[in-house]
Amino acid sequence: MELTSCDTFVALPPATIGNRIIFGKNSDRIFNEVQEIVYFPSLVHGAVRKLECTYIEIEQVPETYAVILSRPSWIWGAEMGANEHGVCIGNEAVWGREEVSEEEALLGMDLVRLGLERADTAEKAVNVIVDLLEKYGQGGNCSESMVLSYHNSFLIADRHEAWILETAGQYWAAEKIEEGVRNISNQLSITTKIDREHPKMREYAKSKGWWDGQKEFNFSATYGYNKFWIIASSDRYTEGNKLLNKYKGNITFETMMEILRDKKSGINMDGEFQTTSSMVSVLPSDPSLPCIHFLTGTPNPERSVFKPFIFVPNTPQLLDTVSPTFGLEDPVKKKPRFQSKPDRRHILYLKHEHAMEVMTLYEETGQKIQEKLRILEKEIIKEMESILQNKFFDVNKAINLFSEYVTNEIKVYEPNVHSQ
């Protein structure tokens, strides 16, 4: 199987319209893996000292921020998400000359969630992740269906800037992005512009014979290598960069949705690895405006709806996008792990899955469903753009904004799944 995976994008002024930063990510995973959308409020942890992540226990911090996460439903961490301070993070699987550890440690997805829970700016999220990397390391199986381990790269954005953080075991390099466009795929992409780095990164590379200590240090050239899946991701990386530059100067959150839906480039993936969930965030520089996060929670963004979430006080737990839980009986918790695979489908996933089957079997009905989905999304885009233009939104309505649009999406599916 060809290991090809995600793409993450960011566009900053002047590449965007309206003095906003636009973040986008497709989470490409094993085709039948369920991804859920979950919300966790800010919490004061008091005497709680330990935190159980996917595989290991780490030290808890006194306080964590509210987060919205899109995550494979068997893990503690997340593929992508945002927090109440407008920080967004997406991660990518990367491989290189440094061997991947199979020992269970923090997954890259755990680091995404920890960065969001503990940092109120993009650069602070870099600090959180590299500190945790130093203390606990990264490693462990990243799939419940196959053996799959990797290093991680991260694209981290807030209202003012973005950072690329790329890792090779415990070593890392970070690049600050202050304008224009940038994307990452499943390859190391930081070259000679290194704004922060592991203090022993160059020394280690020299000791391994990867760098002679004389020529200009290039992180991706030194720590990376070419394998067949890296070459495949390079094609997606190039195509993604072309799409960003095609719309440069006029990028909106709607533009980013279209980039994530692009099939020709391979960004919208189908096959043994497919796009299982997608996210777009608009981060206005004006602090009086809300950050708006659009998440699908279903496979194939072309046949999904980007539903909006805004952080407001008293947001209730989400229901229809949260998977069943299995407690200590979950195969990820029992050793040896992954001896069985439970049904993790949430309500939206089930309704969407059934509707997609109808769309495949009945062309006319399928076209009607697709038209209704696009009408619903146009309504969402119009409403969210109005908020950003008029600088006003109803906080009480925002409490259930995401859930209400999930309900509306399910209504599109339900009359059709029984009609044939």
Coordinates of C-alpha atoms in Angstrom, one line a residue:
M1 CA 0.0 0.0 0.0
E2 CA 1.3 3.4 -0.9
L3 CA 1.6 5.5 2.3
T4 CA 0.3 8.9 1.2
S5 CA -1.3 11.2 3.6
C6 CA -2.4 14.7 4.6
D7 CA -2.0 18.3 3.5
T8 CA -2.1 21.5 5.6
F9 CA -2.3 25.0 4.3
V10 CA -2.1 28.6 5.5
A11 CA -2.6 31.9 3.8
L12 CA -1.7 35.2 5.4
P13 CA -2.2 38.8 4.3
P14 CA -1.6 40.1 1.6
A15 CA -2.5 36.7 0.1
T16 CA -5.9 36.8 1.7
I17 CA -8.9 39.2 1.5
G18 CA -10.0 41.1 4.6
N19 CA -6.9 41.1 6.7
R20 CA -7.4 37.5 7.8
I21 CA -5.3 34.4 8.2
I22 CA -6.9 31.3 6.6
F23 CA -5.9 27.8 7.8
G24 CA -6.9 24.6 6.1
K25 CA -6.3 20.9 6.4
N26 CA -7.4 17.6 5.0
S27 CA -6.9 14.6 7.3
D28 CA -6.1 11.6 5.1
R29 CA -6.2 8.3 6.9
I30 CA -7.1 4.7 6.4
F31 CA -10.4 4.7 4.3
N32 CA -12.7 3.2 7.0
E33 CA -11.3 5.1 10.0
V34 CA -14.0 7.3 11.7
Q35 CA -13.1 10.8 12.6
E36 CA -15.1 12.6 15.2
I37 CA -15.6 16.3 16.1
V38 CA -15.3 16.9 19.9
Y39 CA -15.4 20.0 22.1
F40 CA -13.7 20.3 25.4
P41 CA -14.2 23.4 27.6
S42 CA -11.5 25.2 29.5
L43 CA -10.7 23.6 32.8
V44 CA -8.8 24.3 36.0
H45 CA -7.3 21.0 37.1
G46 CA -6.4 21.8 40.7
A47 CA -4.9 18.8 42.4
V48 CA -5.0 16.6 39.2
R49 CA -1.3 15.9 38.4
K50 CA -1.4 13.2 35.7
L51 CA -2.9 13.1 32.2
E52 CA -3.5 10.0 30.3
C53 CA -2.8 10.5 26.6
T54 CA -3.2 7.8 23.9
Y55 CA -0.5 5.5 25.2
I56 CA 1.4 7.2 28.0
E57 CA 0.7 9.3 31.1
I58 CA 2.3 12.8 31.4
E59 CA 2.2 15.7 33.9
Q60 CA -1.0 17.8 33.7
V61 CA -0.8 21.6 33.8
P62 CA -2.9 23.7 36.2
E63 CA -5.2 25.0 33.5
T64 CA -6.2 24.1 29.9
Y65 CA -7.9 26.1 27.2
A66 CA -11.2 25.2 25.4
V67 CA -10.6 23.3 22.2
I68 CA -12.5 22.0 19.2
L69 CA -10.9 18.9 17.7
S70 CA -11.1 16.7 14.7
R71 CA -9.6 13.4 15.6
P72 CA -9.6 9.7 14.8
S73 CA -12.1 8.4 17.4
W74 CA -9.7 5.8 18.9
I75 CA -7.1 8.3 20.0
W76 CA -6.8 10.9 22.8
G77 CA -5.1 13.6 20.6
A78 CA -6.2 15.1 17.3
E79 CA -5.3 15.5 13.6
M80 CA -6.3 19.1 13.7
G81 CA -8.1 21.6 15.8
A82 CA -8.3 25.1 17.3
N83 CA -8.6 26.7 20.7
E84 CA -10.4 29.6 22.2
H85 CA -7.5 32.0 21.6
G86 CA -7.6 31.4 17.8
V87 CA -4.6 29.0 17.7
C88 CA -5.0 26.3 15.0
I89 CA -2.7 23.2 14.5
G90 CA -2.6 20.5 12.0
N91 CA 0.0 17.7 11.8
E92 CA 1.6 15.6 9.1
A93 CA 3.4 12.3 9.1
V94 CA 7.0 12.7 8.0
W95 CA 9.9 10.3 7.6
G96 CA 13.6 10.9 7.3
R97 CA 17.1 9.6 8.0
E98 CA 16.5 9.5 11.8
E99 CA 14.8 6.2 12.6
V100 CA 11.2 6.2 13.8
S101 CA 10.7 4.9 17.3
E102 CA 8.3 2.0 17.8
E103 CA 8.2 2.5 21.5
E104 CA 5.0 4.0 22.8
A105 CA 5.4 7.7 23.6
L106 CA 3.4 10.8 22.6
L107 CA 1.8 10.6 19.2
G108 CA 2.0 13.6 16.9
M109 CA -1.7 13.8 17.3
D110 CA -1.3 14.0 21.1
L111 CA 1.1 16.9 20.6
V112 CA -1.5 18.7 18.5
R113 CA -4.1 18.6 21.3
L114 CA -1.5 19.4 24.0
G115 CA -0.3 22.4 22.0
L116 CA -3.9 23.7 21.7
E117 CA -4.8 23.1 25.3
R118 CA -1.7 24.8 26.7
A119 CA -0.8 27.7 24.3
D120 CA -2.6 31.0 23.6
T121 CA -0.3 31.9 20.6
A122 CA 1.2 30.0 17.7
E123 CA 4.8 30.5 19.0
K124 CA 3.8 29.3 22.5
A125 CA 2.4 26.2 20.9
V126 CA 5.8 25.6 19.3
N127 CA 7.3 25.9 22.8
V128 CA 4.8 23.5 24.3
I129 CA 5.4 20.8 21.6
V130 CA 9.2 20.9 21.6
D131 CA 9.3 20.8 25.4
L132 CA 7.0 17.8 25.5
L133 CA 9.1 16.2 22.7
E134 CA 12.2 16.6 24.8
K135 CA 10.6 15.2 27.9
Y136 CA 8.5 12.4 26.6
G137 CA 9.5 11.7 23.0
Q138 CA 7.3 10.7 20.1
G139 CA 6.4 7.2 19.0
G140 CA 3.9 4.4 18.9
N141 CA 1.4 3.0 16.4
C142 CA -0.6 5.7 14.6
S143 CA -3.3 3.4 13.3
E144 CA -5.7 0.8 14.7
S145 CA -5.8 -1.1 11.4
M146 CA -2.1 -1.5 10.5
V147 CA 1.4 -0.9 11.9
L148 CA 2.2 2.7 11.1
S149 CA 4.7 4.9 12.9
Y150 CA 6.2 8.2 11.9
H151 CA 7.8 11.5 12.9
N152 CA 5.6 14.6 12.7
S153 CA 5.5 18.1 11.2
F154 CA 3.1 20.8 12.3
L155 CA 1.6 23.9 10.8
I156 CA 0.5 26.2 13.7
A157 CA -1.3 29.5 13.1
D158 CA -2.9 32.3 15.1
R159 CA -4.4 35.7 14.3
H160 CA -1.0 37.2 13.5
E161 CA 1.4 34.6 12.2
A162 CA 2.1 31.0 11.5
W163 CA 4.9 28.5 12.3
I164 CA 6.1 25.4 10.6
L165 CA 7.6 22.9 13.1
E166 CA 9.2 19.8 11.7
T167 CA 10.7 17.0 13.7
A168 CA 13.1 14.1 13.3
G169 CA 13.0 12.0 16.5
Q170 CA 13.9 14.5 19.3
Y171 CA 15.5 17.0 16.8
W172 CA 13.5 19.8 15.2
A173 CA 13.5 23.0 13.2
A174 CA 10.9 25.8 13.1
E175 CA 10.2 28.4 10.5
K176 CA 8.2 31.6 11.1
I177 CA 5.7 32.6 8.4
E178 CA 4.6 36.3 8.5
E179 CA 3.0 36.8 5.1
G180 CA 2.0 35.0 1.9
V181 CA 1.2 31.3 1.6
R182 CA 2.7 28.1 2.9
N183 CA 1.7 24.4 2.9
I184 CA 3.1 21.1 4.2
S185 CA 2.7 17.5 3.2
N186 CA 4.4 14.3 4.2
Q187 CA 8.0 15.5 3.7
L188 CA 10.4 17.8 5.5
S189 CA 10.0 21.2 3.9
I190 CA 12.1 23.6 6.0
T191 CA 15.3 24.3 4.1
T192 CA 17.7 27.1 5.1
K193 CA 15.3 29.6 6.7
I194 CA 15.4 28.3 10.2
D195 CA 14.1 30.6 12.9
R196 CA 14.3 28.3 15.8
E197 CA 15.9 24.8 16.2
H198 CA 17.0 22.1 18.6
P199 CA 20.3 23.3 20.2
K200 CA 22.1 20.0 19.2
M201 CA 20.4 19.5 15.8
R202 CA 23.4 20.5 13.7
E203 CA 25.9 18.8 16.0
Y204 CA 24.0 15.5 15.8
A205 CA 23.7 15.7 12.0
K206 CA 27.5 16.3 11.8
S207 CA 28.2 13.3 14.0
K208 CA 26.1 11.1 11.7
G209 CA 27.9 12.3 8.6
W210 CA 24.8 13.9 7.2
W211 CA 26.3 17.4 7.2
D212 CA 29.9 18.4 6.8
G213 CA 29.7 21.5 9.0
Q214 CA 30.9 23.7 6.2
K215 CA 28.1 24.2 3.6
E216 CA 24.9 26.1 4.5
F217 CA 22.7 24.0 6.7
N218 CA 19.5 22.8 5.0
F219 CA 17.2 21.0 7.4
S220 CA 15.2 19.0 4.8
A221 CA 18.2 18.1 2.8
T222 CA 20.1 17.0 5.9
Y223 CA 17.4 15.1 7.8
G224 CA 15.2 14.0 4.9
Y225 CA 15.4 11.3 2.3
N226 CA 13.5 10.1 -0.8
K227 CA 11.2 7.1 -0.6
F228 CA 8.3 6.2 -2.9
W229 CA 5.7 7.7 -0.5
I230 CA 7.8 10.8 0.0
I231 CA 8.0 11.3 -3.8
A232 CA 4.2 10.9 -4.0
S233 CA 3.7 13.5 -1.2
S234 CA 6.1 15.8 -3.0
D235 CA 3.7 15.9 -6.0
R236 CA 0.8 16.8 -3.6
Y237 CA 3.0 19.4 -1.9
T238 CA 3.9 21.0 -5.3
E239 CA 0.3 20.9 -6.5
G240 CA -1.0 22.4 -3.2
N241 CA 1.5 25.2 -3.5
K242 CA 0.4 25.9 -7.1
L243 CA -3.3 26.1 -5.9
L244 CA -2.4 28.6 -3.1
N245 CA -0.4 30.7 -5.5
K246 CA -3.2 30.5 -8.1
Y247 CA -5.6 32.3 -5.7
K248 CA -2.9 34.4 -4.0
G249 CA -4.2 37.9 -3.2
N250 CA -7.8 36.7 -3.2
I251 CA -7.9 33.8 -0.8
T252 CA -11.0 33.5 1.4
F253 CA -12.2 30.7 3.6
E254 CA -14.4 29.6 0.7
T255 CA -11.3 29.4 -1.5
M256 CA -9.6 27.2 1.0
M257 CA -12.6 24.8 1.0
E258 CA -12.2 24.5 -2.7
I259 CA -8.5 23.7 -2.5
L260 CA -9.3 21.0 0.0
R261 CA -11.9 19.6 -2.4
D262 CA -9.4 19.4 -5.3
K263 CA -9.3 15.9 -6.7
K264 CA -6.9 16.4 -9.6
S265 CA -4.1 17.4 -7.3
G266 CA -4.6 14.4 -5.0
I267 CA -5.3 16.7 -2.1
N268 CA -8.8 15.4 -1.8
M269 CA -7.7 11.7 -1.5
D270 CA -9.6 8.6 -2.4
G271 CA -8.6 4.9 -2.1
E272 CA -7.0 2.9 0.7
F273 CA -6.0 6.3 2.2
Q274 CA -8.8 8.8 1.9
T275 CA -9.7 12.3 3.2
T276 CA -11.6 11.3 6.3
S277 CA -12.3 14.8 7.7
S278 CA -11.5 18.4 6.7
M279 CA -11.1 21.8 8.5
V280 CA -10.9 25.4 7.5
S281 CA -10.4 28.3 9.9
V282 CA -10.6 32.0 9.4
L283 CA -8.6 34.0 11.9
P284 CA -9.2 37.8 11.6
S285 CA -6.5 40.1 12.9
D286 CA -9.2 42.3 14.4
P287 CA -9.6 41.0 18.0
S288 CA -13.2 42.2 18.1
L289 CA -14.1 39.6 15.4
P290 CA -14.5 35.9 16.2
C291 CA -12.4 33.2 14.8
I292 CA -14.6 30.8 12.8
H293 CA -13.7 27.2 12.4
F294 CA -15.4 25.0 9.8
L295 CA -15.2 21.2 10.2
T296 CA -16.8 18.4 8.2
G297 CA -16.5 15.3 10.5
T298 CA -17.2 13.1 7.4
P299 CA -15.1 11.7 4.5
N300 CA -14.6 13.4 1.2
P301 CA -15.0 17.2 1.5
E302 CA -16.5 17.3 -2.0
R303 CA -19.5 15.4 -0.5
S304 CA -19.5 17.0 2.9
V305 CA -20.5 20.2 4.5
F306 CA -18.1 22.6 6.3
K307 CA -20.0 23.5 9.5
P308 CA -19.0 26.5 11.6
F309 CA -17.9 26.6 15.2
I310 CA -17.3 29.7 17.2
F311 CA -15.9 29.7 20.8
V312 CA -18.4 31.2 23.2
P313 CA -19.0 30.6 26.9
N314 CA -21.4 27.8 28.0
T315 CA -20.9 25.8 24.8
P316 CA -22.5 22.4 25.4
Q317 CA -20.9 19.0 24.5
L318 CA -21.4 18.0 20.9
L319 CA -23.6 14.9 20.4
D320 CA -24.1 13.9 16.8
T321 CA -20.4 14.0 15.9
V322 CA -19.0 12.2 18.9
S323 CA -18.3 8.4 18.6
P324 CA -19.3 5.7 21.1
T325 CA -16.8 5.0 23.9
F326 CA -15.8 1.7 25.2
G327 CA -13.8 2.5 28.4
L328 CA -11.3 0.0 29.6
E329 CA -12.7 -2.5 27.1
D330 CA -11.5 -0.4 24.1
P331 CA -8.9 -2.4 22.1
V332 CA -6.6 0.6 22.2
K333 CA -6.5 0.4 26.0
K334 CA -6.0 -3.4 26.3
K335 CA -2.6 -5.1 25.8
P336 CA -1.8 -6.5 23.3
R337 CA -3.5 -3.6 21.6
F338 CA -5.8 -3.6 18.6
Q339 CA -7.0 -7.2 18.8
S340 CA -10.4 -6.2 17.6
K341 CA -12.0 -3.1 16.0
P342 CA -15.2 -1.8 17.4
D343 CA -17.9 0.2 15.5
R344 CA -16.9 3.8 16.2
R345 CA -19.3 5.5 13.8
H346 CA -21.1 8.5 15.2
I347 CA -24.6 9.6 14.1
L348 CA -23.5 12.1 11.4
Y349 CA -21.0 9.6 10.0
L350 CA -23.7 6.9 9.8
K351 CA -26.2 9.2 8.1
H352 CA -23.5 10.5 5.7
E353 CA -22.4 7.0 4.9
H354 CA -25.9 5.8 4.1
A355 CA -26.5 8.8 1.9
M356 CA -23.3 8.3 0.0
E357 CA -24.4 4.8 -0.8
V358 CA -27.7 6.2 -2.2
M359 CA -25.8 8.8 -4.2
T360 CA -23.7 6.0 -5.7
L361 CA -26.6 3.8 -6.6
Y362 CA -29.1 6.4 -7.7
E363 CA -27.7 9.2 -9.9
E364 CA -30.8 11.5 -9.8
T365 CA -31.3 11.2 -6.1
G366 CA -27.6 11.7 -5.6
Q367 CA -27.6 14.9 -7.6
K368 CA -30.5 16.2 -5.4
I369 CA -28.6 15.4 -2.2
Q370 CA -25.5 17.1 -3.5
E371 CA -27.5 20.2 -4.5
K372 CA -29.1 20.5 -1.1
L373 CA -25.7 20.1 0.6
R374 CA -24.2 22.9 -1.5
I375 CA -27.3 25.1 -0.8
L376 CA -26.8 24.5 2.9
E377 CA -23.1 25.4 2.8
K378 CA -23.8 28.6 0.8
E379 CA -26.2 29.6 3.5
I380 CA -23.4 28.9 6.1
I381 CA -20.8 30.9 4.1
K382 CA -23.2 33.8 3.7
E383 CA -24.1 33.9 7.4
M384 CA -20.4 33.6 8.6
E385 CA -19.2 36.3 6.1
S386 CA -22.0 38.6 7.4
I387 CA -20.6 38.2 10.9
L388 CA -17.1 39.1 9.8
Q389 CA -18.3 42.1 7.8
N390 CA -20.8 43.5 10.3
K391 CA -18.7 42.7 13.4
F392 CA -21.8 41.3 15.2
F393 CA -23.0 37.9 16.1
D394 CA -25.6 36.5 18.5
V395 CA -23.6 34.8 21.3
N396 CA -26.7 32.8 22.3
K397 CA -27.1 31.5 18.8
A398 CA -23.4 30.7 18.5
I399 CA -23.7 28.3 21.5
N400 CA -25.4 25.7 19.4
L401 CA -24.2 26.9 15.9
F402 CA -22.2 23.8 14.9
S403 CA -24.8 21.4 16.3
E404 CA -27.7 23.1 14.6
Y405 CA -25.9 22.9 11.2
V406 CA -25.1 19.2 11.9
T407 CA -28.8 18.7 12.4
N408 CA -29.6 20.5 9.2
E409 CA -27.1 18.3 7.3
I410 CA -28.7 15.2 8.7
K411 CA -32.1 16.4 7.5
V412 CA -30.7 16.6 4.0
Y413 CA -29.7 12.9 4.2
E414 CA -32.7 11.4 6.0
P415 CA -35.5 11.9 3.5
N416 CA -33.4 10.4 0.7
V417 CA -32.0 7.3 2.4
H418 CA -35.5 5.8 2.7
S419 CA -36.7 7.0 -0.7
Q420 CA -35.3 4.2 -2.8

